[in-house]
GROMACS .gro file of N, CA and C in nm:
model
  507
    1UNK      N    1  11.453  12.421   8.760
    1UNK     CA    2  11.376  12.355   8.863
    1UNK      C    3  11.427  12.389   9.003
    2UNK      N    4  11.556  12.415   9.017
    2UNK     CA    5  11.610  12.443   9.150
    2UNK      C    6  11.565  12.579   9.203
    3UNK      N    7  11.510  12.661   9.118
    3UNK     CA    8  11.465  12.794   9.158
    3UNK      C    9  11.324  12.793   9.218
    4UNK      N   10  11.252  12.683   9.205
    4UNK     CA   11  11.112  12.679   9.247
    4UNK      C   12  11.098  12.697   9.398
    5UNK      N   13  11.179  12.628   9.477
    5UNK     CA   14  11.168  12.639   9.623
    5UNK      C   15  11.195  12.782   9.671
    6UNK      N   16  11.302  12.847   9.627
    6UNK     CA   17  11.321  12.986   9.670
    6UNK      C   18  11.206  13.078   9.625
    7UNK      N   19  11.149  13.052   9.509
    7UNK     CA   20  11.036  13.134   9.463
    7UNK      C   21  10.916  13.114   9.555
    8UNK      N   22  10.889  12.990   9.593
    8UNK     CA   23  10.776  12.963   9.684
    8UNK      C   24  10.799  13.030   9.819
    9UNK      N   25  10.920  13.022   9.871
    9UNK     CA   26  10.950  13.084  10.000
    9UNK      C   27  10.934  13.236   9.990
   10UNK      N   28  10.985  13.295   9.884
   10UNK     CA   29  10.972  13.440   9.864
   10UNK      C   30  10.825  13.478   9.850
   11UNK      N   31  10.748  13.400   9.779
   11UNK     CA   32  10.605  13.430   9.762
   11UNK      C   33  10.532  13.424   9.896
   12UNK      N   34  10.568  13.327   9.980
   12UNK     CA   35  10.505  13.317  10.113
   12UNK      C   36  10.541  13.437  10.200
   13UNK      N   37  10.665  13.482  10.192
   13UNK     CA   38  10.707  13.599  10.270
   13UNK      C   39  10.635  13.724  10.221
   14UNK      N   40  10.623  13.740  10.091
   14UNK     CA   41  10.549  13.855  10.035
   14UNK      C   42  10.403  13.848  10.076
   15UNK      N   43  10.343  13.731  10.069
   15UNK     CA   44  10.202  13.714  10.108
   15UNK      C   45  10.184  13.747  10.257
   16UNK      N   46  10.278  13.702  10.341
   16UNK     CA   47  10.270  13.733  10.484
   16UNK      C   48  10.283  13.883  10.508
   17UNK      N   49  10.369  13.949  10.432
   17UNK     CA   50  10.385  14.094  10.446
   17UNK      C   51  10.258  14.167  10.406
   18UNK      N   52  10.194  14.121  10.299
   18UNK     CA   53  10.068  14.183  10.254
   18UNK      C   54   9.960  14.166  10.360
   19UNK      N   55   9.952  14.048  10.421
   19UNK     CA   56   9.852  14.018  10.524
   19UNK      C   57   9.893  14.070  10.662
   20UNK      N   58  10.014  14.126  10.672
   20UNK     CA   59  10.068  14.179  10.798
   20UNK      C   60  10.075  14.070  10.906
   21UNK      N   61  10.134  13.956  10.866
   21UNK     CA   62  10.153  13.843  10.956
   21UNK      C   63  10.303  13.816  10.965
   22UNK      N   64  10.350  13.790  11.085
   22UNK     CA   65  10.490  13.755  11.103
   22UNK      C   66  10.510  13.610  11.058
   23UNK      N   67  10.583  13.585  10.949
   23UNK     CA   68  10.595  13.448  10.898
   23UNK      C   69  10.665  13.352  10.995
   24UNK      N   70  10.762  13.402  11.070
   24UNK     CA   71  10.832  13.315  11.165
   24UNK      C   72  10.738  13.270  11.276
   25UNK      N   73  10.660  13.364  11.331
   25UNK     CA   74  10.566  13.328  11.436
   25UNK      C   75  10.460  13.231  11.385
   26UNK      N   76  10.413  13.251  11.263
   26UNK     CA   77  10.313  13.161  11.205
   26UNK      C   78  10.373  13.021  11.186
   27UNK      N   79  10.498  13.016  11.141
   27UNK     CA   80  10.565  12.887  11.124
   27UNK      C   81  10.582  12.817  11.258
   28UNK      N   82  10.627  12.890  11.361
   28UNK     CA   83  10.647  12.832  11.494
   28UNK      C   84  10.515  12.785  11.554
   29UNK      N   85  10.408  12.860  11.532
   29UNK     CA   86  10.276  12.820  11.582
   29UNK      C   87  10.228  12.691  11.513
   30UNK      N   88  10.250  12.682  11.384
   30UNK     CA   89  10.212  12.561  11.311
   30UNK      C   90  10.292  12.441  11.356
   31UNK      N   91  10.421  12.460  11.382
   31UNK     CA   92  10.504  12.350  11.430
   31UNK      C   93  10.459  12.306  11.569
   32UNK      N   94  10.421  12.400  11.654
   32UNK     CA   95  10.375  12.366  11.788
   32UNK      C   96  10.244  12.288  11.783
   33UNK      N   97  10.158  12.320  11.687
   33UNK     CA   98  10.032  12.247  11.671
   33UNK      C   99  10.056  12.104  11.621
   34UNK      N  100  10.168  12.079  11.558
   34UNK     CA  101  10.197  11.945  11.505
   34UNK      C  102  10.248  11.849  11.611
   35UNK      N  103  10.300  11.900  11.721
   35UNK     CA  104  10.360  11.815  11.824
   35UNK      C  105  10.260  11.713  11.881
   36UNK      N  106  10.137  11.751  11.919
   36UNK     CA  107  10.043  11.649  11.969
   36UNK      C  108  10.013  11.540  11.864
   37UNK      N  109  10.005  11.578  11.738
   37UNK     CA  110   9.980  11.480  11.632
   37UNK      C  111  10.096  11.384  11.622
   38UNK      N  112  10.217  11.435  11.629
   38UNK     CA  113  10.336  11.349  11.622
   38UNK      C  114  10.337  11.252  11.740
   39UNK      N  115  10.306  11.301  11.859
   39UNK     CA  116  10.305  11.214  11.977
   39UNK      C  117  10.195  11.109  11.967
   40UNK      N  118  10.084  11.143  11.902
   40UNK     CA  119   9.974  11.048  11.887
   40UNK      C  120  10.009  10.940  11.784
   41UNK      N  121  10.082  10.974  11.680
   41UNK     CA  122  10.113  10.883  11.570
   41UNK      C  123  10.236  10.797  11.601
   42UNK      N  124  10.325  10.845  11.686
   42UNK     CA  125  10.451  10.776  11.713
   42UNK      C  126  10.437  10.629  11.752
   43UNK      N  127  10.345  10.591  11.840
   43UNK     CA  128  10.333  10.448  11.873
   43UNK      C  129  10.298  10.361  11.751
   44UNK      N  130  10.214  10.412  11.661
   44UNK     CA  131  10.177  10.336  11.541
   44UNK      C  132  10.299  10.317  11.450
   45UNK      N  133  10.378  10.421  11.437
   45UNK     CA  134  10.499  10.409  11.354
   45UNK      C  135  10.599  10.313  11.416
   46UNK      N  136  10.618  10.322  11.545
   46UNK     CA  137  10.710  10.231  11.614
   46UNK      C  138  10.666  10.086  11.601
   47UNK      N  139  10.536  10.061  11.616
   47UNK     CA  140  10.484   9.924  11.602
   47UNK      C  141  10.505   9.872  11.460
   48UNK      N  142  10.482   9.956  11.360
   48UNK     CA  143  10.499   9.914  11.222
   48UNK      C  144  10.646   9.882  11.192
   49UNK      N  145  10.737   9.967  11.238
   49UNK     CA  146  10.879   9.942  11.214
   49UNK      C  147  10.927   9.815  11.285
   50UNK      N  148  10.877   9.791  11.405
   50UNK     CA  149  10.915   9.670  11.478
   50UNK      C  150  10.860   9.546  11.406
   51UNK      N  151  10.737   9.552  11.357
   51UNK     CA  152  10.677   9.438  11.288
   51UNK      C  153  10.754   9.406  11.159
   52UNK      N  154  10.795   9.508  11.086
   52UNK     CA  155  10.872   9.487  10.963
   52UNK      C  156  11.005   9.421  10.995
   53UNK      N  157  11.073   9.470  11.095
   53UNK     CA  158  11.201   9.413  11.135
   53UNK      C  159  11.185   9.268  11.179
   54UNK      N  160  11.083   9.239  11.256
   54UNK     CA  161  11.056   9.103  11.301
   54UNK      C  162  11.024   9.012  11.182
   55UNK      N  163  10.947   9.062  11.087
   55UNK     CA  164  10.909   8.986  10.968
   55UNK      C  165  11.032   8.947  10.887
   56UNK      N  166  11.125   9.040  10.871
   56UNK     CA  167  11.245   9.012  10.793
   56UNK      C  168  11.340   8.918  10.866
   57UNK      N  169  11.363   8.942  10.995
   57UNK     CA  170  11.462   8.864  11.069
   57UNK      C  171  11.414   8.725  11.109
   58UNK      N  172  11.283   8.704  11.110
   58UNK     CA  173  11.231   8.573  11.151
   58UNK      C  174  11.240   8.470  11.040
   59UNK      N  175  11.265   8.514  10.919
   59UNK     CA  176  11.270   8.422  10.806
   59UNK      C  177  11.137   8.410  10.735
   60UNK      N  178  11.035   8.478  10.786
   60UNK     CA  179  10.903   8.472  10.724
   60UNK      C  180  10.905   8.534  10.584
   61UNK      N  181  10.983   8.639  10.566
   61UNK     CA  182  10.991   8.700  10.433
   61UNK      C  183  11.053   8.604  10.333
   62UNK      N  184  11.158   8.534  10.373
   62UNK     CA  185  11.221   8.437  10.283
   62UNK      C  186  11.124   8.325  10.248
   63UNK      N  187  11.048   8.278  10.346
   63UNK     CA  188  10.951   8.171  10.321
   63UNK      C  189  10.841   8.219  10.226
   64UNK      N  190  10.792   8.340  10.248
   64UNK     CA  191  10.688   8.395  10.161
   64UNK      C  192  10.742   8.420  10.021
   65UNK      N  193  10.865   8.468  10.011
   65UNK     CA  194  10.928   8.490   9.881
   65UNK      C  195  10.938   8.361   9.803
   66UNK      N  196  10.981   8.255   9.869
   66UNK     CA  197  10.993   8.124   9.804
   66UNK      C  198  10.856   8.072   9.761
   67UNK      N  199  10.754   8.101   9.841
   67UNK     CA  200  10.619   8.054   9.811
   67UNK      C  201  10.559   8.124   9.689
   68UNK      N  202  10.578   8.255   9.680
   68UNK     CA  203  10.513   8.328   9.570
   68UNK      C  204  10.599   8.338   9.444
   69UNK      N  205  10.724   8.296   9.451
   69UNK     CA  206  10.813   8.306   9.334
   69UNK      C  207  10.759   8.231   9.211
   70UNK      N  208  10.705   8.109   9.224
   70UNK     CA  209  10.652   8.042   9.104
   70UNK      C  210  10.534   8.117   9.040
   71UNK      N  211  10.447   8.172   9.123
   71UNK     CA  212  10.333   8.248   9.068
   71UNK      C  213  10.382   8.374   8.997
   72UNK      N  214  10.481   8.440   9.054
   72UNK     CA  215  10.536   8.560   8.991
   72UNK      C  216  10.602   8.525   8.859
   73UNK      N  217  10.676   8.415   8.857
   73UNK     CA  218  10.742   8.370   8.735
   73UNK      C  219  10.638   8.336   8.627
   74UNK      N  220  10.527   8.277   8.668
   74UNK     CA  221  10.421   8.239   8.575
   74UNK      C  222  10.360   8.361   8.505
   75UNK      N  223  10.343   8.472   8.577
   75UNK     CA  224  10.283   8.591   8.516
   75UNK      C  225  10.385   8.685   8.453
   76UNK      N  226  10.512   8.645   8.456
   76UNK     CA  227  10.614   8.722   8.386
   76UNK      C  228  10.694   8.818   8.470
   77UNK      N  229  10.683   8.805   8.601
   77UNK     CA  230  10.759   8.892   8.690
   77UNK      C  231  10.877   8.811   8.745
   78UNK      N  232  10.999   8.862   8.731
   78UNK     CA  233  11.115   8.787   8.780
   78UNK      C  234  11.105   8.760   8.930
   79UNK      N  235  11.134   8.639   8.972
   79UNK     CA  236  11.130   8.606   9.116
   79UNK      C  237  11.224   8.692   9.200
   80UNK      N  238  11.325   8.752   9.139
   80UNK     CA  239  11.415   8.840   9.214
   80UNK      C  240  11.342   8.963   9.269
   81UNK      N  241  11.225   8.993   9.212
   81UNK     CA  242  11.148   9.108   9.258
   81UNK      C  243  11.051   9.073   9.371
   82UNK      N  244  11.043   8.946   9.408
   82UNK     CA  245  10.949   8.904   9.512
   82UNK      C  246  10.973   8.975   9.646
   83UNK      N  247  11.097   8.985   9.696
   83UNK     CA  248  11.114   9.057   9.824
   83UNK      C  249  11.071   9.203   9.815
   84UNK      N  250  11.095   9.265   9.702
   84UNK     CA  251  11.053   9.404   9.684
   84UNK      C  252  10.901   9.414   9.685
   85UNK      N  253  10.835   9.321   9.617
   85UNK     CA  254  10.688   9.321   9.613
   85UNK      C  255  10.629   9.297   9.751
   86UNK      N  256  10.696   9.218   9.832
   86UNK     CA  257  10.646   9.189   9.967
   86UNK      C  258  10.669   9.308  10.060
   87UNK      N  259  10.786   9.370  10.053
   87UNK     CA  260  10.819   9.478  10.147
   87UNK      C  261  10.751   9.611  10.114
   88UNK      N  262  10.725   9.638   9.988
   88UNK     CA  263  10.675   9.770   9.948
   88UNK      C  264  10.546   9.810  10.020
   89UNK      N  265  10.448   9.723  10.040
   89UNK     CA  266  10.327   9.769  10.111
   89UNK      C  267  10.352   9.805  10.258
   90UNK      N  268  10.463   9.759  10.313
   90UNK     CA  269  10.490   9.782  10.454
   90UNK      C  270  10.581   9.901  10.481
   91UNK      N  271  10.686   9.916  10.402
   91UNK     CA  272  10.786  10.017  10.434
   91UNK      C  273  10.851  10.074  10.309
   92UNK      N  274  10.846  10.203  10.295
   92UNK     CA  275  10.911  10.269  10.183
   92UNK      C  276  11.063  10.263  10.193
   93UNK      N  277  11.116  10.281  10.312
   93UNK     CA  278  11.261  10.280  10.327
   93UNK      C  279  11.316  10.140  10.305
   94UNK      N  280  11.246  10.037  10.353
   94UNK     CA  281  11.292   9.900  10.328
   94UNK      C  282  11.284   9.868  10.180
   95UNK      N  283  11.180   9.916  10.113
   95UNK     CA  284  11.166   9.893   9.968
   95UNK      C  285  11.276   9.965   9.891
   96UNK      N  286  11.310  10.085   9.934
   96UNK     CA  287  11.419  10.157   9.866
   96UNK      C  288  11.553  10.087   9.888
   97UNK      N  289  11.576  10.032  10.006
   97UNK     CA  290  11.698   9.957  10.031
   97UNK      C  291  11.701   9.831   9.944
   98UNK      N  292  11.585   9.766   9.930
   98UNK     CA  293  11.577   9.648   9.844
   98UNK      C  294  11.597   9.686   9.698
   99UNK      N  295  11.542   9.802   9.657
   99UNK     CA  296  11.561   9.851   9.520
   99UNK      C  297  11.710   9.877   9.494
  100UNK      N  298  11.777   9.937   9.590
  100UNK     CA  299  11.920   9.962   9.575
  100UNK      C  300  11.996   9.831   9.558
  101UNK      N  301  11.958   9.730   9.635
  101UNK     CA  302  12.023   9.600   9.623
  101UNK      C  303  11.998   9.539   9.485
  102UNK      N  304  11.876   9.550   9.435
  102UNK     CA  305  11.844   9.498   9.301
  102UNK      C  306  11.926   9.572   9.196
  103UNK      N  307  11.935   9.704   9.207
  103UNK     CA  308  12.010   9.782   9.108
  103UNK      C  309  12.159   9.752   9.112
  104UNK      N  310  12.214   9.727   9.230
  104UNK     CA  311  12.356   9.692   9.242
  104UNK      C  312  12.382   9.554   9.181
  105UNK      N  313  12.293   9.460   9.211
  105UNK     CA  314  12.315   9.321   9.165
  105UNK      C  315  12.282   9.299   9.018
  106UNK      N  316  12.182   9.370   8.966
  106UNK     CA  317  12.135   9.343   8.829
  106UNK      C  318  12.162   9.458   8.733
  107UNK      N  319  12.192   9.576   8.784
  107UNK     CA  320  12.217   9.692   8.699
  107UNK      C  321  12.090   9.772   8.674
  108UNK      N  322  12.107   9.901   8.661
  108UNK     CA  323  11.992   9.990   8.643
  108UNK      C  324  11.929   9.976   8.505
  109UNK      N  325  12.006   9.935   8.406
  109UNK     CA  326  11.955   9.925   8.270
  109UNK      C  327  11.904   9.786   8.235
  110UNK      N  328  11.910   9.694   8.328
  110UNK     CA  329  11.860   9.559   8.302
  110UNK      C  330  11.708   9.559   8.315
  111UNK      N  331  11.646   9.452   8.267
  111UNK     CA  332  11.500   9.441   8.280
  111UNK      C  333  11.459   9.440   8.426
  112UNK      N  334  11.533   9.362   8.509
  112UNK     CA  335  11.498   9.353   8.651
  112UNK      C  336  11.514   9.489   8.719
  113UNK      N  337  11.620   9.563   8.686
  113UNK     CA  338  11.641   9.696   8.744
  113UNK      C  339  11.532   9.793   8.705
  114UNK      N  340  11.497   9.796   8.577
  114UNK     CA  341  11.389   9.886   8.531
  114UNK      C  342  11.256   9.845   8.592
  115UNK      N  343  11.227   9.714   8.593
  115UNK     CA  344  11.101   9.666   8.649
  115UNK      C  345  11.092   9.698   8.798
  116UNK      N  346  11.201   9.683   8.871
  116UNK     CA  347  11.202   9.714   9.014
  116UNK      C  348  11.176   9.863   9.037
  117UNK      N  349  11.236   9.947   8.954
  117UNK     CA  350  11.216  10.091   8.967
  117UNK      C  351  11.070  10.129   8.941
  118UNK      N  352  11.012  10.071   8.838
  118UNK     CA  353  10.871  10.100   8.806
  118UNK      C  354  10.780  10.043   8.915
  119UNK      N  355  10.815   9.926   8.968
  119UNK     CA  356  10.734   9.866   9.075
  119UNK      C  357  10.731   9.956   9.198
  120UNK      N  358  10.844  10.011   9.234
  120UNK     CA  359  10.849  10.101   9.351
  120UNK      C  360  10.769  10.228   9.323
  121UNK      N  361  10.779  10.278   9.200
  121UNK     CA  362  10.709  10.401   9.166
  121UNK      C  363  10.560  10.384   9.146
  122UNK      N  364  10.514  10.262   9.118
  122UNK     CA  365  10.372  10.243   9.089
  122UNK      C  366  10.296  10.179   9.204
  123UNK      N  367  10.359  10.168   9.320
  123UNK     CA  368  10.292  10.112   9.436
  123UNK      C  369  10.307  10.206   9.555
  124UNK      N  370  10.238  10.174   9.663
  124UNK     CA  371  10.236  10.261   9.780
  124UNK      C  372  10.269  10.178   9.904
  125UNK      N  373  10.314  10.245  10.008
  125UNK     CA  374  10.336  10.181  10.137
  125UNK      C  375  10.203  10.176  10.210
  126UNK      N  376  10.123  10.076  10.177
  126UNK     CA  377   9.983  10.069  10.217
  126UNK      C  378   9.967  10.065  10.369
  127UNK      N  379  10.033   9.972  10.435
  127UNK     CA  380  10.012   9.956  10.578
  127UNK      C  381  10.066  10.075  10.657
  128UNK      N  382  10.176  10.131  10.612
  128UNK     CA  383  10.231  10.252  10.675
  128UNK      C  384  10.131  10.366  10.663
  129UNK      N  385  10.079  10.387  10.542
  129UNK     CA  386   9.985  10.497  10.519
  129UNK      C  387   9.856  10.478  10.597
  130UNK      N  388   9.801  10.357  10.594
  130UNK     CA  389   9.676  10.332  10.666
  130UNK      C  390   9.697  10.348  10.816
  131UNK      N  391   9.807  10.294  10.869
  131UNK     CA  392   9.830  10.306  11.013
  131UNK      C  393   9.854  10.452  11.052
  132UNK      N  394   9.921  10.526  10.968
  132UNK     CA  395   9.947  10.666  10.999
  132UNK      C  396   9.820  10.749  10.996
  133UNK      N  397   9.747  10.743  10.886
  133UNK     CA  398   9.628  10.827  10.871
  133UNK      C  399   9.514  10.782  10.961
  134UNK      N  400   9.486  10.653  10.963
  134UNK     CA  401   9.377  10.606  11.048
  134UNK      C  402   9.411  10.616  11.196
  135UNK      N  403   9.536  10.590  11.230
  135UNK     CA  404   9.578  10.605  11.370
  135UNK      C  405   9.575  10.749  11.415
  136UNK      N  406   9.606  10.839  11.326
  136UNK     CA  407   9.609  10.981  11.359
  136UNK      C  408   9.470  11.035  11.392
  137UNK      N  409   9.370  10.988  11.319
  137UNK     CA  410   9.235  11.041  11.342
  137UNK      C  411   9.149  10.947  11.424
  138UNK      N  412   9.206  10.834  11.468
  138UNK     CA  413   9.136  10.744  11.559
  138UNK      C  414   9.044  10.644  11.492
  139UNK      N  415   9.062  10.615  11.365
  139UNK     CA  416   8.980  10.516  11.296
  139UNK      C  417   9.037  10.378  11.327
  140UNK      N  418   8.955  10.288  11.383
  140UNK     CA  419   9.003  10.154  11.415
  140UNK      C  420   8.951  10.049  11.319
  141UNK      N  421   8.842  10.077  11.250
  141UNK     CA  422   8.786   9.982  11.153
  141UNK      C  423   8.800  10.042  11.013
  142UNK      N  424   8.893   9.987  10.938
  142UNK     CA  425   8.921  10.043  10.805
  142UNK      C  426   8.832   9.985  10.697
  143UNK      N  427   8.748   9.887  10.731
  143UNK     CA  428   8.656   9.820  10.637
  143UNK      C  429   8.728   9.771  10.513
  144UNK      N  430   8.701   9.834  10.399
  144UNK     CA  431   8.754   9.786  10.272
  144UNK      C  432   8.881   9.858  10.228
  145UNK      N  433   8.929   9.950  10.308
  145UNK     CA  434   9.045  10.030  10.265
  145UNK      C  435   9.168   9.944  10.239
  146UNK      N  436   9.201   9.854  10.328
  146UNK     CA  437   9.321   9.773  10.311
  146UNK      C  438   9.307   9.672  10.197
  147UNK      N  439   9.196   9.595  10.189
  147UNK     CA  440   9.186   9.503  10.075
  147UNK      C  441   9.189   9.574   9.939
  148UNK      N  442   9.120   9.686   9.928
  148UNK     CA  443   9.120   9.759   9.801
  148UNK      C  444   9.259   9.815   9.772
  149UNK      N  445   9.326   9.866   9.873
  149UNK     CA  446   9.462   9.917   9.853
  149UNK      C  447   9.559   9.806   9.813
  150UNK      N  448   9.545   9.688   9.874
  150UNK     CA  449   9.631   9.576   9.837
  150UNK      C  450   9.605   9.531   9.693
  151UNK      N  451   9.480   9.524   9.654
  151UNK     CA  452   9.447   9.485   9.517
  151UNK      C  453   9.503   9.587   9.418
  152UNK      N  454   9.486   9.715   9.450
  152UNK     CA  455   9.538   9.818   9.359
  152UNK      C  456   9.691   9.816   9.356
  153UNK      N  457   9.755   9.783   9.468
  153UNK     CA  458   9.900   9.771   9.469
  153UNK      C  459   9.949   9.654   9.384
  154UNK      N  460   9.878   9.543   9.392
  154UNK     CA  461   9.913   9.427   9.309
  154UNK      C  462   9.896   9.460   9.162
  155UNK      N  463   9.784   9.523   9.129
  155UNK     CA  464   9.759   9.561   8.990
  155UNK      C  465   9.865   9.661   8.942
  156UNK      N  466   9.901   9.757   9.025
  156UNK     CA  467  10.003   9.854   8.989
  156UNK      C  468  10.138   9.790   8.966
  157UNK      N  469  10.177   9.698   9.054
  157UNK     CA  470  10.307   9.632   9.041
  157UNK      C  471  10.311   9.542   8.917
  158UNK      N  472  10.209   9.460   8.899
  158UNK     CA  473  10.207   9.367   8.785
  158UNK      C  474  10.200   9.443   8.653
  159UNK      N  475  10.109   9.540   8.645
  159UNK     CA  476  10.097   9.614   8.519
  159UNK      C  477  10.222   9.696   8.491
  160UNK      N  478  10.285   9.750   8.594
  160UNK     CA  479  10.409   9.824   8.575
  160UNK      C  480  10.519   9.738   8.518
  161UNK      N  481  10.537   9.619   8.576
  161UNK     CA  482  10.642   9.528   8.529
  161UNK      C  483  10.611   9.480   8.387
  162UNK      N  484  10.485   9.447   8.361
  162UNK     CA  485  10.450   9.400   8.227
  162UNK      C  486  10.464   9.511   8.123
  163UNK      N  487  10.436   9.635   8.160
  163UNK     CA  488  10.456   9.747   8.068
  163UNK      C  489  10.605   9.769   8.040
  164UNK      N  490  10.688   9.752   8.141
  164UNK     CA  491  10.833   9.763   8.118
  164UNK      C  492  10.877   9.657   8.017
  165UNK      N  493  10.826   9.534   8.034
  165UNK     CA  494  10.861   9.427   7.941
  165UNK      C  495  10.811   9.460   7.801
  166UNK      N  496  10.691   9.512   7.791
  166UNK     CA  497  10.631   9.542   7.661
  166UNK      C  498  10.697   9.662   7.592
  167UNK      N  499  10.725   9.767   7.667
  167UNK     CA  500  10.774   9.891   7.607
  167UNK      C  501  10.926   9.901   7.597
  168UNK      N  502  10.997   9.835   7.686
  168UNK     CA  503  11.142   9.855   7.691
  168UNK      C  504  11.225   9.734   7.654
  169UNK      N  505  11.172   9.615   7.671
  169UNK     CA  506  11.257   9.497   7.650
  169UNK      C  507  11.190   9.400   7.558
   0.00000   0.00000   0.00000
C-alpha cells in the first residue's frame, strides 16, 4: 500500500511528459488558482471554529449532554458517547480529540471504544461541510440539506453503535 502514492506521482509525471506539459508549472498554476477560494472560505471556517469553542466553553455542551443522555441510554447507546455525538456534526478534529479521550478512558477493545470508533467513522462533520461547500459557491439557503444530513447522521451513529453491540459484544 505504501507504494501507491509514488506510483501515482510517477504516472502523473509520465502523463505530463507525454502531453508535453511542465508538471511543476501546472502544479504552481493550480495552487495559485486555489488562493482566492481559500480566502473566500476562510471567514466561514473561522466562524465555525469560534462557535464550536464557544459552545464547549460556555457549558452548553455539558447541559445538552446531560439532557440527551437518558434518551441515548434508552436506545442502547452509552451516555459516555453523548459528547462525541454532539461534537461530530460540527468538527472532525474536536470529535477525534473526544474519540481519543474515550479510547484512553475506556480502552480500544471495550464496547464504548469500539462504538465510538464506529460512530466517528459512520458520521460526517455536517455543519463544517455545509458551511465550506455552500460558503465557497455562495449558497445562502440550504433548504433541506442540513435537516436531511442531520437525520442521516443520527441514523448512521445509532445504527453503527447498535451493529457494534449486535456483531461484537
